[in-house]
């Protein structure tokens, strides 16, 4: 485990799935963790209790990243509780099947409001308090670089996330704040449990390492990205996908 003792990390969308895995891993690495959620208060408390039970520090904060007014209080809560913020993991995201025929203005807005606008506004608020040495991790997706029809809008949001990883890395580099993207392949989570049955064989078949990813696979990459071992890494996105090209 890496030494993040004394560091404070905010993980958005950490009540389940990949975000919960990242929160637990950063806590195990020694960070104090803010577990953000928008609807799943009980799931967020389960994550907090798991961290505290293993000797870590964590608390949950409700904030819907689709609502700009929820964002400054989220950052304020982190700083008020732990006195500082060193690491932001922009993990919260939504993904829905959207064929060209079925796309609506509402689904476009929902995807972009959470996956792009929310990510950027959280980053803006966090950047005001992150010290030199701070790190921002953006959870992208392999579909940003190998996009697929049926998820047009989701793919477009993750393409935007990769672009922001680059632009933010350039802007924040002079302040010695790094920005790193992590692009997961197919990972078994609550969010894709319903569709997983139909997709698993197909996607595992395309995955050279021959298995579905787990939240811990992505969390391990985040642990590296926020560590000093990645001190020379910024403005770029790392595929963590078992070799899968969607
Ligand atoms: N699973 C995969 O195969 C895969 C592959 C590539 C990339 N990703 C990316 O990885 C990230 C996590 O995916 P996942 O599969 O772990 O998702 P998930 O199981 O559906 O969990 C999503 C998390 O995001 C939170 N969330 C959703 N809307 C939110 C909002 N408006 N404000 C704040 N939090 C919100 C949820 O909290 P509440 O329930 O409280 O709303 C939940 O904690 C996403 O960015 C996704 O695009 C996933």
mmCIF file of C-alpha atoms and ligand atoms in Angstrom:
data_model
loop_
_atom_site.group_PDB
_atom_site.id
_atom_site.type_symbol
_atom_site.label_atom_id
_atom_site.label_comp_id
_atom_site.label_asym_id
_atom_site.label_seq_id
_atom_site.Cartn_x
_atom_site.Cartn_y
_atom_site.Cartn_z
ATOM 1 C CA UNK A 1 0.000 0.000 0.000
ATOM 2 C CA UNK A 2 1.222 3.507 -0.820
ATOM 3 C CA UNK A 3 1.795 6.177 1.808
ATOM 4 C CA UNK A 4 -0.916 8.816 1.567
ATOM 5 C CA UNK A 5 -0.999 9.538 5.291
ATOM 6 C CA UNK A 6 -1.816 13.184 5.958
ATOM 7 C CA UNK A 7 -3.496 13.526 2.558
ATOM 8 C CA UNK A 8 -7.193 14.216 2.035
ATOM 9 C CA UNK A 9 -9.025 12.768 -0.968
ATOM 10 C CA UNK A 10 -12.485 13.490 -2.371
ATOM 11 C CA UNK A 11 -13.977 10.745 -4.549
ATOM 12 C CA UNK A 12 -17.145 11.703 -6.420
ATOM 13 C CA UNK A 13 -19.778 9.021 -6.937
ATOM 14 C CA UNK A 14 -18.205 6.807 -4.292
ATOM 15 C CA UNK A 15 -21.334 5.149 -2.919
ATOM 16 C CA UNK A 16 -20.887 2.131 -5.169
ATOM 17 C CA UNK A 17 -19.028 0.596 -8.079
ATOM 18 C CA UNK A 18 -15.643 1.914 -9.141
ATOM 19 C CA UNK A 19 -15.889 4.991 -6.912
ATOM 20 C CA UNK A 20 -16.431 2.877 -3.788
ATOM 21 C CA UNK A 21 -13.404 0.779 -4.751
ATOM 22 C CA UNK A 22 -11.282 3.901 -5.207
ATOM 23 C CA UNK A 23 -12.406 5.378 -1.862
ATOM 24 C CA UNK A 24 -11.506 2.161 -0.019
ATOM 25 C CA UNK A 25 -8.130 1.885 -1.745
ATOM 26 C CA UNK A 26 -7.104 5.496 -1.064
ATOM 27 C CA UNK A 27 -8.144 5.055 2.563
ATOM 28 C CA UNK A 28 -6.082 1.861 2.767
ATOM 29 C CA UNK A 29 -3.177 3.863 1.335
ATOM 30 C CA UNK A 30 -3.552 6.243 4.303
ATOM 31 C CA UNK A 31 -5.674 9.128 2.975
ATOM 32 C CA UNK A 32 -8.684 10.606 4.754
ATOM 33 C CA UNK A 33 -11.556 10.241 2.301
ATOM 34 C CA UNK A 34 -14.736 12.131 1.483
ATOM 35 C CA UNK A 35 -17.295 9.742 -0.002
ATOM 36 C CA UNK A 36 -19.606 11.729 -2.293
ATOM 37 C CA UNK A 37 -23.015 10.408 -3.366
ATOM 38 C CA UNK A 38 -26.173 11.897 -4.846
ATOM 39 C CA UNK A 39 -28.979 9.446 -3.983
ATOM 40 C CA UNK A 40 -27.547 6.348 -2.285
ATOM 41 C CA UNK A 41 -27.030 7.559 1.292
ATOM 42 C CA UNK A 42 -27.124 4.087 2.797
ATOM 43 C CA UNK A 43 -24.601 2.707 0.276
ATOM 44 C CA UNK A 44 -22.293 5.664 1.008
ATOM 45 C CA UNK A 45 -22.524 4.935 4.744
ATOM 46 C CA UNK A 46 -21.620 1.290 4.079
ATOM 47 C CA UNK A 47 -18.443 2.485 2.314
ATOM 48 C CA UNK A 48 -17.631 4.863 5.193
ATOM 49 C CA UNK A 49 -18.181 2.129 7.777
ATOM 50 C CA UNK A 50 -15.937 -0.278 5.842
ATOM 51 C CA UNK A 51 -13.147 2.322 5.818
ATOM 52 C CA UNK A 52 -13.527 3.202 9.506
ATOM 53 C CA UNK A 53 -13.668 -0.497 10.444
ATOM 54 C CA UNK A 54 -10.192 -0.957 8.993
ATOM 55 C CA UNK A 55 -8.771 2.028 10.881
ATOM 56 C CA UNK A 56 -9.264 4.669 8.197
ATOM 57 C CA UNK A 57 -10.982 8.054 8.225
ATOM 58 C CA UNK A 58 -13.948 8.863 6.001
ATOM 59 C CA UNK A 59 -17.265 10.628 5.894
ATOM 60 C CA UNK A 60 -20.050 10.890 3.334
ATOM 61 C CA UNK A 61 -21.300 14.089 1.687
ATOM 62 C CA UNK A 62 -24.400 14.326 -0.466
ATOM 63 C CA UNK A 63 -24.038 16.458 -3.595
ATOM 64 C CA UNK A 64 -25.727 15.986 -6.960
ATOM 65 C CA UNK A 65 -23.057 16.970 -9.481
ATOM 66 C CA UNK A 66 -25.759 17.734 -12.010
ATOM 67 C CA UNK A 67 -26.699 20.691 -9.757
ATOM 68 C CA UNK A 68 -24.011 23.423 -9.854
ATOM 69 C CA UNK A 69 -25.239 24.825 -6.520
ATOM 70 C CA UNK A 70 -24.339 21.542 -4.771
ATOM 71 C CA UNK A 71 -20.658 21.771 -5.733
ATOM 72 C CA UNK A 72 -19.077 24.559 -3.598
ATOM 73 C CA UNK A 73 -20.591 23.088 -0.386
ATOM 74 C CA UNK A 74 -19.034 19.702 -1.276
ATOM 75 C CA UNK A 75 -15.539 21.194 -1.404
ATOM 76 C CA UNK A 76 -16.247 23.319 1.687
ATOM 77 C CA UNK A 77 -17.330 20.202 3.620
ATOM 78 C CA UNK A 78 -14.078 18.429 2.785
ATOM 79 C CA UNK A 79 -11.913 21.355 3.875
ATOM 80 C CA UNK A 80 -13.968 22.029 7.000
ATOM 81 C CA UNK A 81 -13.820 18.410 8.166
ATOM 82 C CA UNK A 82 -10.218 17.519 7.328
ATOM 83 C CA UNK A 83 -8.603 20.964 6.997
ATOM 84 C CA UNK A 84 -7.313 20.539 3.456
ATOM 85 C CA UNK A 85 -7.849 18.800 0.115
ATOM 86 C CA UNK A 86 -4.990 17.110 -1.777
ATOM 87 C CA UNK A 87 -6.652 14.663 -4.169
ATOM 88 C CA UNK A 88 -9.812 14.892 -6.278
ATOM 89 C CA UNK A 89 -11.056 11.809 -8.104
ATOM 90 C CA UNK A 90 -13.734 12.752 -10.657
ATOM 91 C CA UNK A 91 -15.459 9.391 -10.856
ATOM 92 C CA UNK A 92 -19.223 10.106 -10.830
ATOM 93 C CA UNK A 93 -20.758 9.393 -14.188
ATOM 94 C CA UNK A 94 -23.880 8.134 -15.904
ATOM 95 C CA UNK A 95 -24.131 5.903 -18.963
ATOM 96 C CA UNK A 96 -27.242 4.968 -20.869
ATOM 97 C CA UNK A 97 -27.900 3.247 -24.163
ATOM 98 C CA UNK A 98 -28.854 5.930 -26.713
ATOM 99 C CA UNK A 99 -29.345 4.825 -30.300
ATOM 100 C CA UNK A 100 -29.363 7.695 -32.785
ATOM 101 C CA UNK A 101 -33.112 7.208 -33.112
ATOM 102 C CA UNK A 102 -33.801 7.298 -29.377
ATOM 103 C CA UNK A 103 -31.535 10.190 -28.327
ATOM 104 C CA UNK A 104 -33.412 13.018 -26.609
ATOM 105 C CA UNK A 105 -32.395 16.500 -25.520
ATOM 106 C CA UNK A 106 -33.032 15.369 -21.950
ATOM 107 C CA UNK A 107 -30.615 12.419 -22.139
ATOM 108 C CA UNK A 108 -27.950 14.578 -23.812
ATOM 109 C CA UNK A 109 -28.309 17.151 -21.028
ATOM 110 C CA UNK A 110 -28.206 14.544 -18.258
ATOM 111 C CA UNK A 111 -25.011 12.955 -19.599
ATOM 112 C CA UNK A 112 -23.216 16.228 -20.213
ATOM 113 C CA UNK A 113 -24.422 17.890 -16.998
ATOM 114 C CA UNK A 114 -22.978 15.124 -14.819
ATOM 115 C CA UNK A 115 -20.071 13.670 -16.841
ATOM 116 C CA UNK A 116 -18.654 16.947 -18.198
ATOM 117 C CA UNK A 117 -20.136 20.081 -16.595
ATOM 118 C CA UNK A 118 -20.170 18.529 -13.124
ATOM 119 C CA UNK A 119 -16.613 17.235 -13.507
ATOM 120 C CA UNK A 120 -15.370 20.639 -14.633
ATOM 121 C CA UNK A 121 -17.186 22.617 -11.935
ATOM 122 C CA UNK A 122 -15.941 20.274 -9.176
ATOM 123 C CA UNK A 123 -12.440 20.664 -10.590
ATOM 124 C CA UNK A 124 -12.810 24.466 -10.667
ATOM 125 C CA UNK A 125 -13.897 24.543 -7.011
ATOM 126 C CA UNK A 126 -11.225 22.053 -5.921
ATOM 127 C CA UNK A 127 -8.467 23.865 -7.812
ATOM 128 C CA UNK A 128 -9.061 26.900 -5.588
ATOM 129 C CA UNK A 129 -7.880 24.908 -2.545
ATOM 130 C CA UNK A 130 -5.537 22.228 -3.924
ATOM 131 C CA UNK A 131 -1.926 22.824 -2.843
ATOM 132 C CA UNK A 132 1.197 22.262 -4.958
ATOM 133 C CA UNK A 133 1.536 18.489 -5.165
ATOM 134 C CA UNK A 134 -2.233 18.089 -5.489
ATOM 135 C CA UNK A 135 -3.610 15.565 -7.973
ATOM 136 C CA UNK A 136 -6.837 15.361 -9.970
ATOM 137 C CA UNK A 137 -7.845 12.015 -11.489
ATOM 138 C CA UNK A 138 -10.531 11.928 -14.171
ATOM 139 C CA UNK A 139 -12.268 8.593 -14.704
ATOM 140 C CA UNK A 140 -12.761 8.341 -18.443
ATOM 141 C CA UNK A 141 -13.623 5.190 -20.422
ATOM 142 C CA UNK A 142 -12.090 3.134 -23.188
ATOM 143 C CA UNK A 143 -15.026 4.249 -25.346
ATOM 144 C CA UNK A 144 -13.493 7.727 -25.517
ATOM 145 C CA UNK A 145 -10.910 6.354 -27.949
ATOM 146 C CA UNK A 146 -12.859 3.387 -29.366
ATOM 147 C CA UNK A 147 -16.392 4.821 -29.462
ATOM 148 C CA UNK A 148 -19.438 2.717 -30.269
ATOM 149 C CA UNK A 149 -22.888 3.499 -31.665
ATOM 150 C CA UNK A 150 -25.788 2.856 -29.236
ATOM 151 C CA UNK A 151 -23.899 4.914 -26.647
ATOM 152 C CA UNK A 152 -23.229 7.977 -28.808
ATOM 153 C CA UNK A 153 -23.731 10.549 -26.069
ATOM 154 C CA UNK A 154 -21.813 8.702 -23.368
ATOM 155 C CA UNK A 155 -18.850 8.237 -25.722
ATOM 156 C CA UNK A 156 -18.940 11.949 -26.553
ATOM 157 C CA UNK A 157 -18.840 12.879 -22.860
ATOM 158 C CA UNK A 158 -15.790 10.696 -22.243
ATOM 159 C CA UNK A 159 -14.056 12.174 -25.294
ATOM 160 C CA UNK A 160 -14.652 15.547 -23.641
ATOM 161 C CA UNK A 161 -13.228 14.223 -20.360
ATOM 162 C CA UNK A 162 -9.987 13.200 -22.104
ATOM 163 C CA UNK A 163 -9.741 16.645 -23.670
ATOM 164 C CA UNK A 164 -10.222 18.269 -20.251
ATOM 165 C CA UNK A 165 -7.529 16.040 -18.744
ATOM 166 C CA UNK A 166 -5.160 17.503 -21.302
ATOM 167 C CA UNK A 167 -6.236 21.156 -20.979
ATOM 168 C CA UNK A 168 -6.362 21.045 -17.172
ATOM 169 C CA UNK A 169 -2.980 19.344 -17.046
ATOM 170 C CA UNK A 170 -1.515 22.208 -19.062
ATOM 171 C CA UNK A 171 -3.210 24.925 -16.980
ATOM 172 C CA UNK A 172 -2.451 23.450 -13.556
ATOM 173 C CA UNK A 173 1.070 22.171 -14.260
ATOM 174 C CA UNK A 174 2.745 25.463 -13.338
ATOM 175 C CA UNK A 175 1.022 25.189 -9.921
ATOM 176 C CA UNK A 176 2.507 21.652 -9.596
ATOM 177 C CA UNK A 177 -0.954 20.124 -9.638
ATOM 178 C CA UNK A 178 -1.134 17.001 -11.806
ATOM 179 C CA UNK A 179 -4.181 15.841 -13.798
ATOM 180 C CA UNK A 180 -4.338 12.187 -14.849
ATOM 181 C CA UNK A 181 -7.054 10.299 -16.722
ATOM 182 C CA UNK A 182 -7.811 6.619 -16.128
ATOM 183 C CA UNK A 183 -9.826 4.875 -18.854
ATOM 184 C CA UNK A 184 -11.384 1.633 -17.589
ATOM 185 C CA UNK A 185 -12.367 -1.239 -19.800
ATOM 186 C CA UNK A 186 -15.416 -3.332 -18.903
ATOM 187 C CA UNK A 187 -15.754 -3.376 -15.100
ATOM 188 C CA UNK A 188 -18.453 -5.267 -13.175
ATOM 189 C CA UNK A 189 -20.398 -2.692 -11.107
ATOM 190 C CA UNK A 190 -23.897 -1.975 -9.868
ATOM 191 C CA UNK A 191 -24.284 0.500 -12.735
ATOM 192 C CA UNK A 192 -23.995 -2.092 -15.493
ATOM 193 C CA UNK A 193 -25.357 -5.121 -13.614
ATOM 194 C CA UNK A 194 -28.504 -5.248 -15.745
ATOM 195 C CA UNK A 195 -26.747 -5.079 -19.094
ATOM 196 C CA UNK A 196 -23.752 -7.173 -18.005
ATOM 197 C CA UNK A 197 -25.439 -10.499 -18.707
ATOM 198 C CA UNK A 198 -25.868 -9.569 -22.359
ATOM 199 C CA UNK A 199 -22.444 -7.940 -22.785
ATOM 200 C CA UNK A 200 -20.056 -9.979 -20.657
ATOM 201 C CA UNK A 201 -19.260 -12.838 -23.050
ATOM 202 C CA UNK A 202 -18.815 -10.434 -25.965
ATOM 203 C CA UNK A 203 -16.555 -8.011 -24.075
ATOM 204 C CA UNK A 204 -14.522 -10.658 -22.260
ATOM 205 C CA UNK A 205 -13.993 -12.271 -25.673
ATOM 206 C CA UNK A 206 -12.457 -8.986 -26.860
ATOM 207 C CA UNK A 207 -10.322 -8.587 -23.699
ATOM 208 C CA UNK A 208 -6.827 -10.063 -24.177
ATOM 209 C CA UNK A 209 -6.445 -10.697 -20.431
ATOM 210 C CA UNK A 210 -9.686 -12.685 -20.602
ATOM 211 C CA UNK A 211 -11.753 -11.413 -17.701
ATOM 212 C CA UNK A 212 -14.072 -8.664 -16.544
ATOM 213 C CA UNK A 213 -12.385 -5.864 -14.604
ATOM 214 C CA UNK A 214 -13.077 -5.251 -10.920
ATOM 215 C CA UNK A 215 -13.271 -1.870 -9.133
ATOM 216 C CA UNK A 216 -10.016 -2.840 -7.376
ATOM 217 C CA UNK A 217 -8.232 -2.953 -10.777
ATOM 218 C CA UNK A 218 -9.179 0.672 -11.417
ATOM 219 C CA UNK A 219 -8.488 1.683 -7.811
ATOM 220 C CA UNK A 220 -4.940 0.307 -8.084
ATOM 221 C CA UNK A 221 -4.306 2.542 -11.098
ATOM 222 C CA UNK A 222 -5.709 5.556 -9.244
ATOM 223 C CA UNK A 223 -3.447 4.713 -6.299
ATOM 224 C CA UNK A 224 -0.487 4.888 -8.670
ATOM 225 C CA UNK A 225 -1.712 8.087 -10.388
ATOM 226 C CA UNK A 226 -1.983 10.018 -7.109
ATOM 227 C CA UNK A 227 1.324 8.724 -5.738
ATOM 228 C CA UNK A 228 4.779 10.223 -6.065
ATOM 229 C CA UNK A 229 5.628 7.309 -8.382
ATOM 230 C CA UNK A 230 3.573 9.234 -10.983
ATOM 231 C CA UNK A 231 5.305 12.553 -10.241
ATOM 232 C CA UNK A 232 6.194 13.030 -13.932
ATOM 233 C CA UNK A 233 2.750 12.080 -15.286
ATOM 234 C CA UNK A 234 0.149 14.719 -16.180
ATOM 235 C CA UNK A 235 -2.287 15.693 -18.924
ATOM 236 C CA UNK A 236 -2.623 12.151 -20.195
ATOM 237 C CA UNK A 237 -4.998 9.187 -19.883
ATOM 238 C CA UNK A 238 -4.000 5.622 -19.047
ATOM 239 C CA UNK A 239 -6.006 2.646 -20.344
ATOM 240 C CA UNK A 240 -6.742 0.137 -17.569
ATOM 241 C CA UNK A 241 -8.731 -2.366 -19.543
ATOM 242 C CA UNK A 242 -7.037 -5.761 -19.743
ATOM 243 C CA UNK A 243 -6.097 -4.790 -23.299
ATOM 244 C CA UNK A 244 -9.746 -4.346 -24.366
ATOM 245 C CA UNK A 245 -10.430 -2.060 -27.299
ATOM 246 C CA UNK A 246 -14.219 -1.618 -27.276
HETATM 247 N N1 LIG B 1 -18.357 0.039 -15.146
HETATM 248 C C1 LIG B 1 -17.680 0.120 -16.291
HETATM 249 O O1 LIG B 1 -17.559 -0.854 -17.057
HETATM 250 C C2 LIG B 1 -17.032 1.430 -16.664
HETATM 251 C C3 LIG B 1 -16.183 1.430 -17.774
HETATM 252 C C4 LIG B 1 -15.552 2.622 -18.138
HETATM 253 C C5 LIG B 1 -15.761 3.781 -17.396
HETATM 254 N N2 LIG B 1 -16.593 3.744 -16.329
HETATM 255 C C6 LIG B 1 -16.775 5.014 -15.585
HETATM 256 O O2 LIG B 1 -16.491 4.785 -14.223
HETATM 257 C C7 LIG B 1 -17.286 5.660 -13.415
HETATM 258 C C8 LIG B 1 -18.047 4.839 -12.379
HETATM 259 O O3 LIG B 1 -18.828 3.868 -13.058
HETATM 260 P P1 LIG B 1 -19.567 2.698 -12.256
HETATM 261 O O4 LIG B 1 -19.809 1.589 -13.219
HETATM 262 O O5 LIG B 1 -18.870 2.424 -10.991
HETATM 263 O O6 LIG B 1 -20.972 3.414 -11.944
HETATM 264 P P2 LIG B 1 -22.160 3.005 -10.939
HETATM 265 O O7 LIG B 1 -21.974 1.638 -10.387
HETATM 266 O O8 LIG B 1 -23.414 3.336 -11.672
HETATM 267 O O9 LIG B 1 -21.969 4.081 -9.766
HETATM 268 C C9 LIG B 1 -22.095 5.434 -10.104
HETATM 269 C C10 LIG B 1 -21.735 6.289 -8.928
HETATM 270 O O10 LIG B 1 -21.863 7.658 -9.331
HETATM 271 C C11 LIG B 1 -22.755 8.314 -8.464
HETATM 272 N N3 LIG B 1 -23.513 9.329 -9.170
HETATM 273 C C12 LIG B 1 -24.358 9.178 -10.216
HETATM 274 N N4 LIG B 1 -24.892 10.349 -10.547
HETATM 275 C C13 LIG B 1 -24.362 11.266 -9.693
HETATM 276 C C14 LIG B 1 -24.536 12.651 -9.522
HETATM 277 N N5 LIG B 1 -25.396 13.364 -10.291
HETATM 278 N N6 LIG B 1 -23.856 13.274 -8.538
HETATM 279 C C15 LIG B 1 -23.013 12.580 -7.727
HETATM 280 N N7 LIG B 1 -22.812 11.253 -7.844
HETATM 281 C C16 LIG B 1 -23.493 10.611 -8.816
HETATM 282 C C17 LIG B 1 -23.631 7.237 -7.887
HETATM 283 O O11 LIG B 1 -24.128 7.664 -6.627
HETATM 284 P P3 LIG B 1 -25.707 7.677 -6.280
HETATM 285 O O12 LIG B 1 -26.216 6.279 -6.449
HETATM 286 O O13 LIG B 1 -25.736 8.162 -4.890
HETATM 287 O O14 LIG B 1 -26.336 8.620 -7.263
HETATM 288 C C18 LIG B 1 -22.650 6.076 -7.753
HETATM 289 O O15 LIG B 1 -21.922 6.187 -6.555
HETATM 290 C C19 LIG B 1 -18.178 6.444 -14.374
HETATM 291 O O16 LIG B 1 -17.588 7.689 -14.676
HETATM 292 C C20 LIG B 1 -18.199 5.565 -15.608
HETATM 293 O O17 LIG B 1 -18.461 6.298 -16.785
HETATM 294 C C21 LIG B 1 -17.243 2.613 -15.939
#
